[in-house]
């Protein structure tokens, strides 16, 4: 959670350094969920599919000079999308 209603998503191979960077730059207040993927390639494919889904849903926004931000009051709906 970056601010009420705005959530950052993305992929990384180095979760701890990524979280430190996001904390410093975005000052997030909570982590909703972290998924472990079997490979970087599968992570990238899932991220691309989610970006398209989020754009189609009208929740993908550009904010904080970032492109992987969604605007929603129901983050669980999107966590469930990833978990399916």
Tab-separated table of C-alpha atoms in Angstrom:
chain	number	residue	atom	x	y	z
A	1	UNK	CA	0.000	0.000	0.000
A	2	UNK	CA	1.581	3.248	-1.140
A	3	UNK	CA	-1.304	5.442	-0.032
A	4	UNK	CA	-4.996	4.666	0.499
A	5	UNK	CA	-6.290	3.031	-2.673
A	6	UNK	CA	-2.917	2.831	-4.479
A	7	UNK	CA	-0.862	-0.361	-4.652
A	8	UNK	CA	2.501	-1.086	-6.297
A	9	UNK	CA	3.178	-4.418	-7.977
A	10	UNK	CA	6.139	-5.816	-9.874
A	11	UNK	CA	8.705	-8.550	-10.211
A	12	UNK	CA	12.205	-8.912	-8.840
A	13	UNK	CA	14.855	-11.502	-8.148
A	14	UNK	CA	15.994	-9.595	-5.046
A	15	UNK	CA	12.950	-9.003	-2.862
A	16	UNK	CA	14.740	-7.447	0.129
A	17	UNK	CA	16.622	-4.819	-1.867
A	18	UNK	CA	13.489	-4.084	-3.922
A	19	UNK	CA	11.463	-3.547	-0.748
A	20	UNK	CA	14.160	-1.250	0.669
A	21	UNK	CA	14.134	0.805	-2.525
A	22	UNK	CA	10.337	1.056	-2.570
A	23	UNK	CA	10.278	2.008	1.106
A	24	UNK	CA	12.807	4.769	0.469
A	25	UNK	CA	11.221	6.069	-2.757
A	26	UNK	CA	7.503	5.365	-2.225
A	27	UNK	CA	7.329	5.093	1.580
A	28	UNK	CA	4.793	2.262	1.382
A	29	UNK	CA	2.820	1.533	4.543
A	30	UNK	CA	1.955	-2.159	4.087
A	31	UNK	CA	2.719	-5.220	2.004
A	32	UNK	CA	-0.425	-6.939	0.772
A	33	UNK	CA	1.106	-10.131	-0.618
A	34	UNK	CA	4.344	-11.556	-2.010
A	35	UNK	CA	4.175	-14.413	-4.521
A	36	UNK	CA	7.070	-16.716	-5.344
A	37	UNK	CA	7.252	-17.759	-8.992
A	38	UNK	CA	9.132	-20.692	-10.461
A	39	UNK	CA	11.202	-18.595	-12.855
A	40	UNK	CA	11.887	-15.033	-13.922
A	41	UNK	CA	10.319	-15.822	-17.295
A	42	UNK	CA	7.044	-16.964	-15.706
A	43	UNK	CA	7.097	-13.905	-13.418
A	44	UNK	CA	7.456	-11.628	-16.431
A	45	UNK	CA	4.586	-13.352	-18.297
A	46	UNK	CA	2.302	-13.089	-15.268
A	47	UNK	CA	3.194	-9.428	-14.778
A	48	UNK	CA	2.428	-8.638	-18.421
A	49	UNK	CA	-0.917	-10.460	-18.230
A	50	UNK	CA	-1.776	-8.610	-15.028
A	51	UNK	CA	-0.886	-5.232	-16.563
A	52	UNK	CA	-3.272	-5.951	-19.427
A	53	UNK	CA	-5.972	-7.147	-17.033
A	54	UNK	CA	-5.516	-4.062	-14.814
A	55	UNK	CA	-5.638	-1.749	-17.843
A	56	UNK	CA	-8.806	-3.476	-19.081
A	57	UNK	CA	-10.308	-3.068	-15.579
A	58	UNK	CA	-9.400	0.638	-15.641
A	59	UNK	CA	-7.294	0.459	-12.468
A	60	UNK	CA	-3.769	0.701	-13.906
A	61	UNK	CA	-2.406	4.197	-13.276
A	62	UNK	CA	0.854	6.053	-13.675
A	63	UNK	CA	1.735	7.634	-10.349
A	64	UNK	CA	4.976	8.418	-8.484
A	65	UNK	CA	6.723	8.083	-11.856
A	66	UNK	CA	5.834	4.360	-11.738
A	67	UNK	CA	3.834	2.290	-14.223
A	68	UNK	CA	3.006	-0.677	-11.946
A	69	UNK	CA	0.444	1.052	-9.731
A	70	UNK	CA	-3.200	0.067	-9.393
A	71	UNK	CA	-5.970	2.185	-7.925
A	72	UNK	CA	-8.471	0.042	-6.004
A	73	UNK	CA	-10.275	-0.209	-2.712
A	74	UNK	CA	-10.389	-4.005	-3.082
A	75	UNK	CA	-6.803	-5.303	-3.327
A	76	UNK	CA	-7.904	-8.826	-2.366
A	77	UNK	CA	-9.695	-9.149	-5.709
A	78	UNK	CA	-6.338	-8.737	-7.466
A	79	UNK	CA	-4.425	-10.954	-5.045
A	80	UNK	CA	-7.003	-13.613	-5.884
A	81	UNK	CA	-6.378	-12.991	-9.607
A	82	UNK	CA	-2.685	-13.801	-9.107
A	83	UNK	CA	-3.428	-16.850	-6.968
A	84	UNK	CA	-5.686	-18.520	-9.514
